[in-house]
PDB file of N, CA and C and ligand atoms in Angstrom:
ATOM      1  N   UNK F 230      48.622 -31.275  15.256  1.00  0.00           N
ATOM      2  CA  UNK F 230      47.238 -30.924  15.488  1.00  0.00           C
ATOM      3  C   UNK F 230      46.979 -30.676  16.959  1.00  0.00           C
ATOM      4  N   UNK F 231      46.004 -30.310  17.224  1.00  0.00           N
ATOM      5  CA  UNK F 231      45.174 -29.744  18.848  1.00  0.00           C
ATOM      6  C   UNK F 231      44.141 -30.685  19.019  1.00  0.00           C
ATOM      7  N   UNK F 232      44.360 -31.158  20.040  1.00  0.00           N
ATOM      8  CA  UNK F 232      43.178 -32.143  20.467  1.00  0.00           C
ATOM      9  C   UNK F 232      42.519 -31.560  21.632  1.00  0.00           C
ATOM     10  N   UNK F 233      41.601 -30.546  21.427  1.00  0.00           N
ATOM     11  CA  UNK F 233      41.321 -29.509  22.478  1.00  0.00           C
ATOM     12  C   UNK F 233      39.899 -29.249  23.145  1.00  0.00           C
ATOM     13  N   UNK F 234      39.130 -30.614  22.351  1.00  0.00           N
ATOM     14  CA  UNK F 234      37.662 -30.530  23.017  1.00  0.00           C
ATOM     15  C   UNK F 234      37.781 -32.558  23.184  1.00  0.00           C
ATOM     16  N   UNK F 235      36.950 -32.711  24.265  1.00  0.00           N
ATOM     17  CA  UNK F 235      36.626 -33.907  24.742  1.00  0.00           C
ATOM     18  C   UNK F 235      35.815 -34.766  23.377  1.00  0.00           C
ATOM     19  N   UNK F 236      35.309 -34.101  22.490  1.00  0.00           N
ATOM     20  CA  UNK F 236      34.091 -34.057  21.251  1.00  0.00           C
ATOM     21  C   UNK F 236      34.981 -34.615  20.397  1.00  0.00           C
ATOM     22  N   UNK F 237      36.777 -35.072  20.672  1.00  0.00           N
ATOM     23  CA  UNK F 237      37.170 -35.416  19.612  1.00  0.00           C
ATOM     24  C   UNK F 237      37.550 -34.601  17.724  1.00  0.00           C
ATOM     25  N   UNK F 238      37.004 -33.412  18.391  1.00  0.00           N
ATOM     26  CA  UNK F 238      37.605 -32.275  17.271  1.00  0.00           C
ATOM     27  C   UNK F 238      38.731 -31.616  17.411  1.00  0.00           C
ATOM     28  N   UNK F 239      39.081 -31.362  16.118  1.00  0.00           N
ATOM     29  CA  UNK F 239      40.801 -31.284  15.780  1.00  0.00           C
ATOM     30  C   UNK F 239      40.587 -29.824  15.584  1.00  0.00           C
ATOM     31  N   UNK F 240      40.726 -29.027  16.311  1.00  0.00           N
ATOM     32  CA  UNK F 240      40.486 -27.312  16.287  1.00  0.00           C
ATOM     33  C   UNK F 240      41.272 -26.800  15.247  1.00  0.00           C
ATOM     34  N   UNK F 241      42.605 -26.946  15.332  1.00  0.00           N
ATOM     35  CA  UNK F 241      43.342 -26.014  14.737  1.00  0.00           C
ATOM     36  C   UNK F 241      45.131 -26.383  15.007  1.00  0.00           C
ATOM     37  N   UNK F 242      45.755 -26.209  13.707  1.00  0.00           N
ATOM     38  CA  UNK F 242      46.987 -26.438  13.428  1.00  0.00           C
ATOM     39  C   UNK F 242      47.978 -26.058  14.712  1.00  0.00           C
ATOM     40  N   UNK F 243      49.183 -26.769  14.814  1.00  0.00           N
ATOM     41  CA  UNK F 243      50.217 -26.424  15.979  1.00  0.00           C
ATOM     42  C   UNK F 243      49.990 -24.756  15.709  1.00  0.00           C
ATOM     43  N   UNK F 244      50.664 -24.389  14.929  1.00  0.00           N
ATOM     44  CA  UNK F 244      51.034 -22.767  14.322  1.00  0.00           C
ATOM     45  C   UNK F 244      49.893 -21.964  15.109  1.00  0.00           C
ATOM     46  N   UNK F 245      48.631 -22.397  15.001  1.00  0.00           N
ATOM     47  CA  UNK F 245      47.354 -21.621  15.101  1.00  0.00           C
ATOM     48  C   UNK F 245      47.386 -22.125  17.104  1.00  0.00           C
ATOM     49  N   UNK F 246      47.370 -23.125  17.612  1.00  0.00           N
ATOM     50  CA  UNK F 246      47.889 -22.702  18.794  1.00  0.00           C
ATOM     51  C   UNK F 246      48.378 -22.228  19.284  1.00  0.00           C
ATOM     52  N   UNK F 247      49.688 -21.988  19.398  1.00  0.00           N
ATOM     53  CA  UNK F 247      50.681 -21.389  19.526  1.00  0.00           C
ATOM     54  C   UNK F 247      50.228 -20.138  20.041  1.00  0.00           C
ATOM     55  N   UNK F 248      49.461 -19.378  18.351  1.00  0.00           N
ATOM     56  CA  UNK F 248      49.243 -17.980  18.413  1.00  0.00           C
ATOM     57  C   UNK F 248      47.857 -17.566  19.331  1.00  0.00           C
ATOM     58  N   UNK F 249      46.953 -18.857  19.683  1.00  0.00           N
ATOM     59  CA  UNK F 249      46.059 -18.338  20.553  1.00  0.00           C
ATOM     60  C   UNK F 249      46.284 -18.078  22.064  1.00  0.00           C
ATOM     61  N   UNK F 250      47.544 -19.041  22.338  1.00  0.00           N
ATOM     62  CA  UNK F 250      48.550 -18.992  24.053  1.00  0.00           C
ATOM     63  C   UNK F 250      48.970 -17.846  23.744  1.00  0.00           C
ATOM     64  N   UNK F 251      49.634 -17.030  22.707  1.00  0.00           N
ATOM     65  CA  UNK F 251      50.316 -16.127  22.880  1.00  0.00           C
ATOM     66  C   UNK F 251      50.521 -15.218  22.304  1.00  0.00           C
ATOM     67  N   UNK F 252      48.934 -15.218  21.998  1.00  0.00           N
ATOM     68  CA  UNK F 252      48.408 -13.746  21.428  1.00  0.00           C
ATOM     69  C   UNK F 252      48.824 -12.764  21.636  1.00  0.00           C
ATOM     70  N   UNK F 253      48.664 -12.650  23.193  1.00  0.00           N
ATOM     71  CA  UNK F 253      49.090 -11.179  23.687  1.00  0.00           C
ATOM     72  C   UNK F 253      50.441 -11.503  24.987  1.00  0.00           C
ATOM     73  N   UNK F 254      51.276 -12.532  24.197  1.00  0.00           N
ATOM     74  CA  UNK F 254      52.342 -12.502  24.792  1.00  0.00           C
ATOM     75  C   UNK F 254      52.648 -12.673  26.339  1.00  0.00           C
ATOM     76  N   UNK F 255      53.800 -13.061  26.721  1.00  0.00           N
ATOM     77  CA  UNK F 255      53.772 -13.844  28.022  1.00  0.00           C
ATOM     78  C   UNK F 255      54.349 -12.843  28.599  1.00  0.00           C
ATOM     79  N   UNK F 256      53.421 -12.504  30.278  1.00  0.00           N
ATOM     80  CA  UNK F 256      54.059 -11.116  30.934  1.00  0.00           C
ATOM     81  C   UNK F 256      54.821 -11.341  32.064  1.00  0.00           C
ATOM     82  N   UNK F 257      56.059 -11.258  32.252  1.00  0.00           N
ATOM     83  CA  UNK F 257      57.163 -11.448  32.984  1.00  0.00           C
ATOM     84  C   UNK F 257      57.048 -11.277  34.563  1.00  0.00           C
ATOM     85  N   UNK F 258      55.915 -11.784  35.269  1.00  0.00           N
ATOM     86  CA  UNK F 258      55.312 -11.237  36.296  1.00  0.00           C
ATOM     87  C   UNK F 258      56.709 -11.037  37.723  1.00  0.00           C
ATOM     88  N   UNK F 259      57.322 -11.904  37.492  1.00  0.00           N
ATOM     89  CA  UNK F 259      58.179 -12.355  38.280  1.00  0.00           C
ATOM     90  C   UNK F 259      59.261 -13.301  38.418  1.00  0.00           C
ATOM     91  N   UNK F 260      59.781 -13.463  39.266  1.00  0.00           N
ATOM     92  CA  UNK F 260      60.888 -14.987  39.405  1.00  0.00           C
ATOM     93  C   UNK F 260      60.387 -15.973  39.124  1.00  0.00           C
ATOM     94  N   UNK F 261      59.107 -16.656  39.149  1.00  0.00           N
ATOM     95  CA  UNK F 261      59.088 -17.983  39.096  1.00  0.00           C
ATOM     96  C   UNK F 261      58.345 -18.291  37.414  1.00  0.00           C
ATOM     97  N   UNK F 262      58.036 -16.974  36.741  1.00  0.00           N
ATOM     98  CA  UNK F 262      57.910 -16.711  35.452  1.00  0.00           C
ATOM     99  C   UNK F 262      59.344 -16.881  34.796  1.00  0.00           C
ATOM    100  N   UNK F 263      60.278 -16.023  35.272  1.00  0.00           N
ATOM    101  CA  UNK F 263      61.757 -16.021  34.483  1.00  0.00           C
ATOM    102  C   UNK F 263      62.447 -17.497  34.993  1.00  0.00           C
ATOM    103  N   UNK F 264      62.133 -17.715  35.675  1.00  0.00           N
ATOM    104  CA  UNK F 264      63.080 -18.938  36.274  1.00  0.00           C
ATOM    105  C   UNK F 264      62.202 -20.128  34.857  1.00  0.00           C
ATOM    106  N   UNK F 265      61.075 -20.260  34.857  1.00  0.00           N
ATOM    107  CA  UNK F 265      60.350 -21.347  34.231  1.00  0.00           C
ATOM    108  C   UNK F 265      61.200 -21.006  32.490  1.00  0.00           C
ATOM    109  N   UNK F 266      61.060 -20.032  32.388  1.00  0.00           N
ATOM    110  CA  UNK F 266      61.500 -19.930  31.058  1.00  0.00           C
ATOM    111  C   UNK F 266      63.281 -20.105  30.793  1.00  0.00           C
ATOM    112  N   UNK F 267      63.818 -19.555  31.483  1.00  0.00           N
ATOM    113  CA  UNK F 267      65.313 -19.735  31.480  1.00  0.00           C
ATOM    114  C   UNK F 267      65.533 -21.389  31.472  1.00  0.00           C
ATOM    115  N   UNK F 268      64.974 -22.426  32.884  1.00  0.00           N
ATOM    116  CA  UNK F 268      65.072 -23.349  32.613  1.00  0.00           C
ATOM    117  C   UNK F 268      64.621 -24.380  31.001  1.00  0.00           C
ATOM    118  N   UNK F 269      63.538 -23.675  30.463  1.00  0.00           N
ATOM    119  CA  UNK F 269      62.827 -24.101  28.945  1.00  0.00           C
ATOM    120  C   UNK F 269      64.067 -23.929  28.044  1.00  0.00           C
ATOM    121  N   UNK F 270      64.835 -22.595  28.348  1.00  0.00           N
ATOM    122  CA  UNK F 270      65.803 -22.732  27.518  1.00  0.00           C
ATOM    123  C   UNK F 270      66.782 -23.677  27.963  1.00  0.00           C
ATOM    124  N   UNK F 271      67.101 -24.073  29.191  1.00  0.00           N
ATOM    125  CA  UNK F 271      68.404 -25.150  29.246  1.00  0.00           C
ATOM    126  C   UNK F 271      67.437 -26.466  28.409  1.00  0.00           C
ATOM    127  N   UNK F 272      66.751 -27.422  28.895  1.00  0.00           N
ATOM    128  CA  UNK F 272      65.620 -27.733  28.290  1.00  0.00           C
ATOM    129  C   UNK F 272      65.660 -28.379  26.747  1.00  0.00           C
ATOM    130  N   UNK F 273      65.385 -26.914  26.229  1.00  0.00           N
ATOM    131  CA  UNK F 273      65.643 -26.755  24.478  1.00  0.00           C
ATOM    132  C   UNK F 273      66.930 -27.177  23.915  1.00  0.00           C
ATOM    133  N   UNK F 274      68.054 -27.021  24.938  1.00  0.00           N
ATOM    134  CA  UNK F 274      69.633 -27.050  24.380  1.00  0.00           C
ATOM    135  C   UNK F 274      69.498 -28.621  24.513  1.00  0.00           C
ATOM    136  N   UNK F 275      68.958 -29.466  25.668  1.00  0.00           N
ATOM    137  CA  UNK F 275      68.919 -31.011  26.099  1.00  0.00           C
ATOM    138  C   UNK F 275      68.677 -31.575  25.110  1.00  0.00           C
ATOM    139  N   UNK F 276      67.398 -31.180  24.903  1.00  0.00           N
ATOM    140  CA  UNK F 276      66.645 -31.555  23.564  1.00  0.00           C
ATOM    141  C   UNK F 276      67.451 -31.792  22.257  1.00  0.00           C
ATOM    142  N   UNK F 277      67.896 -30.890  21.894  1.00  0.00           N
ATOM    143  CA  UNK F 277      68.956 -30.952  20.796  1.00  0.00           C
ATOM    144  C   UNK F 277      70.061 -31.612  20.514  1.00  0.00           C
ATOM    145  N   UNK F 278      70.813 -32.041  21.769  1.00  0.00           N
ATOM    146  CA  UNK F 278      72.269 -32.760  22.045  1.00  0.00           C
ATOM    147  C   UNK F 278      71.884 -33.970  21.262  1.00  0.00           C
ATOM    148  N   UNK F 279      73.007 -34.456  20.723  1.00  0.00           N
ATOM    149  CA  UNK F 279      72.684 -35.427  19.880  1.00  0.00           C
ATOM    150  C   UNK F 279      73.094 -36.797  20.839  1.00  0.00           C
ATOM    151  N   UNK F 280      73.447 -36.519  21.716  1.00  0.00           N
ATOM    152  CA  UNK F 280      74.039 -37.431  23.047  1.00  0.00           C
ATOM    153  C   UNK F 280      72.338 -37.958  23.717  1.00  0.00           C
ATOM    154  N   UNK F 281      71.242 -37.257  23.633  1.00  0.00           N
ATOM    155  CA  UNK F 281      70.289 -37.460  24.257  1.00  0.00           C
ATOM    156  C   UNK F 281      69.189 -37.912  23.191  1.00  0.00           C
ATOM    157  N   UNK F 282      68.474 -39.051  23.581  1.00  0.00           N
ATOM    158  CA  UNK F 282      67.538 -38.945  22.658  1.00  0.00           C
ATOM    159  C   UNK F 282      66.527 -38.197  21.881  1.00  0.00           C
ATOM    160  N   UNK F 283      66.581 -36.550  22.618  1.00  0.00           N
ATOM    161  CA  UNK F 283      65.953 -35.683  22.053  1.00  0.00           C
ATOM    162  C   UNK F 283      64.327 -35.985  22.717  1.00  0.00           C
ATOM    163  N   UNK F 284      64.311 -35.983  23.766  1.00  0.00           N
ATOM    164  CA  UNK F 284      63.012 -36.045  24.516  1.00  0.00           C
ATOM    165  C   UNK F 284      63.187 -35.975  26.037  1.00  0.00           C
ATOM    166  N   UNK F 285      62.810 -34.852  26.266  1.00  0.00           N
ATOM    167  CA  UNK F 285      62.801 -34.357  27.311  1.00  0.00           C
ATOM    168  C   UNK F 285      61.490 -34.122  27.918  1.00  0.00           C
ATOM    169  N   UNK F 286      61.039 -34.469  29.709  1.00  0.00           N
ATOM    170  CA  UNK F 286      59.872 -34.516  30.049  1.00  0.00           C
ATOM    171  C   UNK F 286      59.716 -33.419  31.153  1.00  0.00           C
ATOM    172  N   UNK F 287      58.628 -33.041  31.685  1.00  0.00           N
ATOM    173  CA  UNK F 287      59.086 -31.667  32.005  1.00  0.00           C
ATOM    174  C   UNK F 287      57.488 -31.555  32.689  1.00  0.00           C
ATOM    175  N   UNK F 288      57.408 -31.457  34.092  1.00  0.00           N
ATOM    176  CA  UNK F 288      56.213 -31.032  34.635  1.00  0.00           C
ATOM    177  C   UNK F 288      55.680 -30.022  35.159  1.00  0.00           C
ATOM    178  N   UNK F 289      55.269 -29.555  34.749  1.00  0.00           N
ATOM    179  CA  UNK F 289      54.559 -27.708  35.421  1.00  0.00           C
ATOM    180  C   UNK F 289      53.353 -28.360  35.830  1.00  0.00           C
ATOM    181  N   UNK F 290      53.912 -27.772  37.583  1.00  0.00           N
ATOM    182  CA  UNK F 290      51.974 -27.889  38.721  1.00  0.00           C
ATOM    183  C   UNK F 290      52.036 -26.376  38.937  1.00  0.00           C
ATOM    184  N   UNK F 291      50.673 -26.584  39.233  1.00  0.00           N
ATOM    185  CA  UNK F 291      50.176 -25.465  39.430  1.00  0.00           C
ATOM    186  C   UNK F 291      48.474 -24.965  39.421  1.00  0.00           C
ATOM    187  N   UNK F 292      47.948 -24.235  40.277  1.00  0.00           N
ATOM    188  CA  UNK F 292      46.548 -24.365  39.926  1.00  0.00           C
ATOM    189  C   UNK F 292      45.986 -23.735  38.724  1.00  0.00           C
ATOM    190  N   UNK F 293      44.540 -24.202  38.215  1.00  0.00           N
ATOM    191  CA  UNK F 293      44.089 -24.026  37.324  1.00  0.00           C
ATOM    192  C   UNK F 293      44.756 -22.588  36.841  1.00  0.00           C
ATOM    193  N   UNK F 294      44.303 -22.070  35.679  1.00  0.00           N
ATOM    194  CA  UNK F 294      44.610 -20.879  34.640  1.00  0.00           C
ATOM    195  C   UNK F 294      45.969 -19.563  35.520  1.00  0.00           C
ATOM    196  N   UNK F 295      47.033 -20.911  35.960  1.00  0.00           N
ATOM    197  CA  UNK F 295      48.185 -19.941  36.699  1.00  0.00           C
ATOM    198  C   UNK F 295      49.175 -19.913  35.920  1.00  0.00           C
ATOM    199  N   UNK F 296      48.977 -20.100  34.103  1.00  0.00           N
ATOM    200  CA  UNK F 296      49.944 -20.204  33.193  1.00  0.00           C
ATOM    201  C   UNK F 296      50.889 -21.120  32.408  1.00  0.00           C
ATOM    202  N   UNK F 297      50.421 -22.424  33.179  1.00  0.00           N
ATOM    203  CA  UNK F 297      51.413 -23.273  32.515  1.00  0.00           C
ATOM    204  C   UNK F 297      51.264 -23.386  31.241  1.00  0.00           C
ATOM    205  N   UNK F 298      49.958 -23.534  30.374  1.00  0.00           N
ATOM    206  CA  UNK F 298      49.784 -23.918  29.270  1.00  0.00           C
ATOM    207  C   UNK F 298      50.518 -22.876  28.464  1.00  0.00           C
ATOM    208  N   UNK F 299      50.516 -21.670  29.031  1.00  0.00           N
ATOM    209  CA  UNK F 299      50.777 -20.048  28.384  1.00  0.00           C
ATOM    210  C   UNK F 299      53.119 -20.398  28.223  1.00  0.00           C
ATOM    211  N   UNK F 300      52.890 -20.936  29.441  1.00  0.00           N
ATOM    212  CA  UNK F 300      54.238 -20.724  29.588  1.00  0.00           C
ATOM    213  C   UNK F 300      55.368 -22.207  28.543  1.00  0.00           C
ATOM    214  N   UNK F 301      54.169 -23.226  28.277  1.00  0.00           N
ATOM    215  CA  UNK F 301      54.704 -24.049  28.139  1.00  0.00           C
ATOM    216  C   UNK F 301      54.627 -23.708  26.414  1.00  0.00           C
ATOM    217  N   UNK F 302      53.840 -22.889  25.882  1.00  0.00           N
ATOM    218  CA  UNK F 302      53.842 -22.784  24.496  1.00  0.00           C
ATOM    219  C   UNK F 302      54.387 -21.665  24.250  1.00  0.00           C
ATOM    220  N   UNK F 303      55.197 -20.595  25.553  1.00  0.00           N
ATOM    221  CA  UNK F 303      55.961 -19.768  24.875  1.00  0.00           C
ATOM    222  C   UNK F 303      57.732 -20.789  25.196  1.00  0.00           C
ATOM    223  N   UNK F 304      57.852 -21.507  25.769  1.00  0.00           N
ATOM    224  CA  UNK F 304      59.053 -22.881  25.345  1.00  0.00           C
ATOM    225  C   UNK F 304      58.441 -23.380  23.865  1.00  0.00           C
ATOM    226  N   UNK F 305      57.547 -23.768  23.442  1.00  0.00           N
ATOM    227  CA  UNK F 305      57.962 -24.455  22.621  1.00  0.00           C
ATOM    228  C   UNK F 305      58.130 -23.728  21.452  1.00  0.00           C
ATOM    229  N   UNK F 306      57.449 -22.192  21.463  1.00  0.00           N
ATOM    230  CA  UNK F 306      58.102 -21.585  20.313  1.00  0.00           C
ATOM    231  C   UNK F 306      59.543 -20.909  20.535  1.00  0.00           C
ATOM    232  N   UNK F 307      59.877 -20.862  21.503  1.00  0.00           N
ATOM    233  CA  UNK F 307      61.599 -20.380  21.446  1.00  0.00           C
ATOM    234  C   UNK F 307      62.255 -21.968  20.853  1.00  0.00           C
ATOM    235  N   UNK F 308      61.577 -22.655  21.021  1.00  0.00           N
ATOM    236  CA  UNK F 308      62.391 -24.111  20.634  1.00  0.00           C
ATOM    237  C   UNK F 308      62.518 -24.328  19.189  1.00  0.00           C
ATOM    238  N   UNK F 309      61.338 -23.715  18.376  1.00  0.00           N
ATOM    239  CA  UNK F 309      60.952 -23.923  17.208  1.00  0.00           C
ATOM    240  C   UNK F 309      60.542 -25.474  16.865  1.00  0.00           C
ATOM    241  N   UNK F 310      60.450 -26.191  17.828  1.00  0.00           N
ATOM    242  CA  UNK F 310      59.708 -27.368  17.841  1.00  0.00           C
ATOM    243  C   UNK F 310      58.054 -27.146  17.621  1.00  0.00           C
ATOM    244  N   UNK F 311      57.474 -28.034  16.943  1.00  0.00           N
ATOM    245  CA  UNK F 311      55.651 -28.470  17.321  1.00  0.00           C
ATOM    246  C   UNK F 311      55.399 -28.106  18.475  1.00  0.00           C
ATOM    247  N   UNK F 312      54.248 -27.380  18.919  1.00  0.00           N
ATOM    248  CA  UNK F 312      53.694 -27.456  20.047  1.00  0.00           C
ATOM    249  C   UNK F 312      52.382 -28.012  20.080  1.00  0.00           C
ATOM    250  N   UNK F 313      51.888 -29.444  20.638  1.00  0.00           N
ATOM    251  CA  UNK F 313      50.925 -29.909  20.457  1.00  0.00           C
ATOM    252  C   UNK F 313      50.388 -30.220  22.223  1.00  0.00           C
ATOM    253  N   UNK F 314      48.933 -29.381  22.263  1.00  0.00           N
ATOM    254  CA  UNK F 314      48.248 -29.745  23.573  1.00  0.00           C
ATOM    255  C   UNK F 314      47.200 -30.946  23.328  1.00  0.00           C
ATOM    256  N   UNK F 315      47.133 -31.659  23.839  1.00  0.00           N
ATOM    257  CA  UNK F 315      46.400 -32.866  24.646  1.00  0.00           C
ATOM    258  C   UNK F 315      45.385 -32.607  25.772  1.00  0.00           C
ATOM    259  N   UNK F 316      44.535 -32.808  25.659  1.00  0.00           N
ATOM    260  CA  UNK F 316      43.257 -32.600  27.006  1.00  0.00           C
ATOM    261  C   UNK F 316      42.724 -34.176  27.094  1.00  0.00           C
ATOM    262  N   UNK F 317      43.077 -34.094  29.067  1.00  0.00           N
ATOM    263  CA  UNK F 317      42.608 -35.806  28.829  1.00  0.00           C
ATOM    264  C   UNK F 317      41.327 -35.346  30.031  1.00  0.00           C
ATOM    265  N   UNK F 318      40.433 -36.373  30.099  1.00  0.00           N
ATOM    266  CA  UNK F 318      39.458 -36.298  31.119  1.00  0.00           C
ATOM    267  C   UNK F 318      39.251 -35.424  32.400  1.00  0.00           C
ATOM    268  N   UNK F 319      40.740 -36.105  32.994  1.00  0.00           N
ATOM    269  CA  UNK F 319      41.035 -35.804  33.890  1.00  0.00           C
ATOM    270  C   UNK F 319      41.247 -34.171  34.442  1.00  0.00           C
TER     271      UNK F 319
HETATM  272  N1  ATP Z 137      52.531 -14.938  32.466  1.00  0.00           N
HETATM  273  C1  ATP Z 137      51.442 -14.750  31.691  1.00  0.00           C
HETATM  274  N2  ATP Z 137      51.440 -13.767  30.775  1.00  0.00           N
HETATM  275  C2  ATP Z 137      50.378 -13.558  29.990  1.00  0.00           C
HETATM  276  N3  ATP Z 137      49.233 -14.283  30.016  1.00  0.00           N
HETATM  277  C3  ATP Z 137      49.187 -15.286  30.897  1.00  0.00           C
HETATM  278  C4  ATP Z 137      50.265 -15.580  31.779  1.00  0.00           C
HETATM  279  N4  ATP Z 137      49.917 -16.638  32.548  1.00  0.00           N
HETATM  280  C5  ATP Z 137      48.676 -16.976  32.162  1.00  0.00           C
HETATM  281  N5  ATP Z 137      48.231 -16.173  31.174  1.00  0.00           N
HETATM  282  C6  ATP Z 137      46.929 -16.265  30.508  1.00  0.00           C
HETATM  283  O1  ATP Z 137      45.978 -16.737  31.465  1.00  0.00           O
HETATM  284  C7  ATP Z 137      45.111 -17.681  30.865  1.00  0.00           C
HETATM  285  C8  ATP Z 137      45.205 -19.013  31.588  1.00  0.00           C
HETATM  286  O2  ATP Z 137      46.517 -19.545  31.397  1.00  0.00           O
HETATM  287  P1  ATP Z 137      46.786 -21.061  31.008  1.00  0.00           P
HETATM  288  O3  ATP Z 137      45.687 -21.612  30.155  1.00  0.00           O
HETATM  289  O4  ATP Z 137      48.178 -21.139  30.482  1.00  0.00           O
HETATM  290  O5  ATP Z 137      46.693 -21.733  32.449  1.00  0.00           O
HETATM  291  P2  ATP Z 137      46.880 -23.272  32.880  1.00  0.00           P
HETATM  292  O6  ATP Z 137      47.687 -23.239  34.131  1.00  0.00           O
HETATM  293  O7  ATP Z 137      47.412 -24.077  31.744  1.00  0.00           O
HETATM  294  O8  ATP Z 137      45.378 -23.664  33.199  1.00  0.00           O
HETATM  295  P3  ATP Z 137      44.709 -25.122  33.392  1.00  0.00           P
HETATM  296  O9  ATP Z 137      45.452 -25.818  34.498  1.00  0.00           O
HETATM  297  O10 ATP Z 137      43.307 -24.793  33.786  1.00  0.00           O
HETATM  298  O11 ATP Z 137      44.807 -25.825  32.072  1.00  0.00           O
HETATM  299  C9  ATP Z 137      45.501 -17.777  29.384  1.00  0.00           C
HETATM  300  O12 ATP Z 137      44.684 -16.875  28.630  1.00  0.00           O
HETATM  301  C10 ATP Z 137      46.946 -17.308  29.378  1.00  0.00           C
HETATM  302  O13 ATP Z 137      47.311 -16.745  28.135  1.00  0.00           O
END
């Protein structure tokens, strides 16, 4: 689920996120676009090793609407994992 308003309402299914980050698809602006994603894929492979507990933590800074959310839900669909966003106060 999406926990995407402070109001405590459940918007809409992982699947249906997903497709609102990446509606119109993630645009390759540059190096630090391809670099973020190449690393998502080493990342995804971590994730999987059965050597690792399968949880991997992973911080994107950056100022407001400079893509992370965009970038972090086009990782989690190359992963084919859940992609679930969280909004805290802060
Ligand atoms: N590389 C990109 N290609 C296509 N769209 C993008 C890209 N980066 C950002 N966007 C779009 O810009 C908008 C803002 O991006 P996003 O919500 O991911 O930013 P954010 O860094 O998570 O913002 P905030 O810190 O405020 O939560 C979204 O509509 C997103 O789809």
């Amino acid at each position: 689920y999406c926990l995407q308003h402070q109001d405590n309402e459940y918007s809409s299914s992982s699947g249906e996120v997903l497709e609102d980050f990446l509606a119109r698809g993630i645009i390759n602006w540059g190096t630090p676009v391809s670099r973020i994603l190449d690393k998502g894929m080493l990342f995804i492979q971590q994730a999987r090793t059965t050597e690792t507990s399968g949880l991997v933590s992973v911080l994107l800074e950056g100022p407001p609407n400079s893509g992370k959310t965009a970038l972090a839900a086009q990782i989690a669909k190359n992963s084919d994992f859940p992609f679930v966003k969280v909004c805290t106060p802060e």
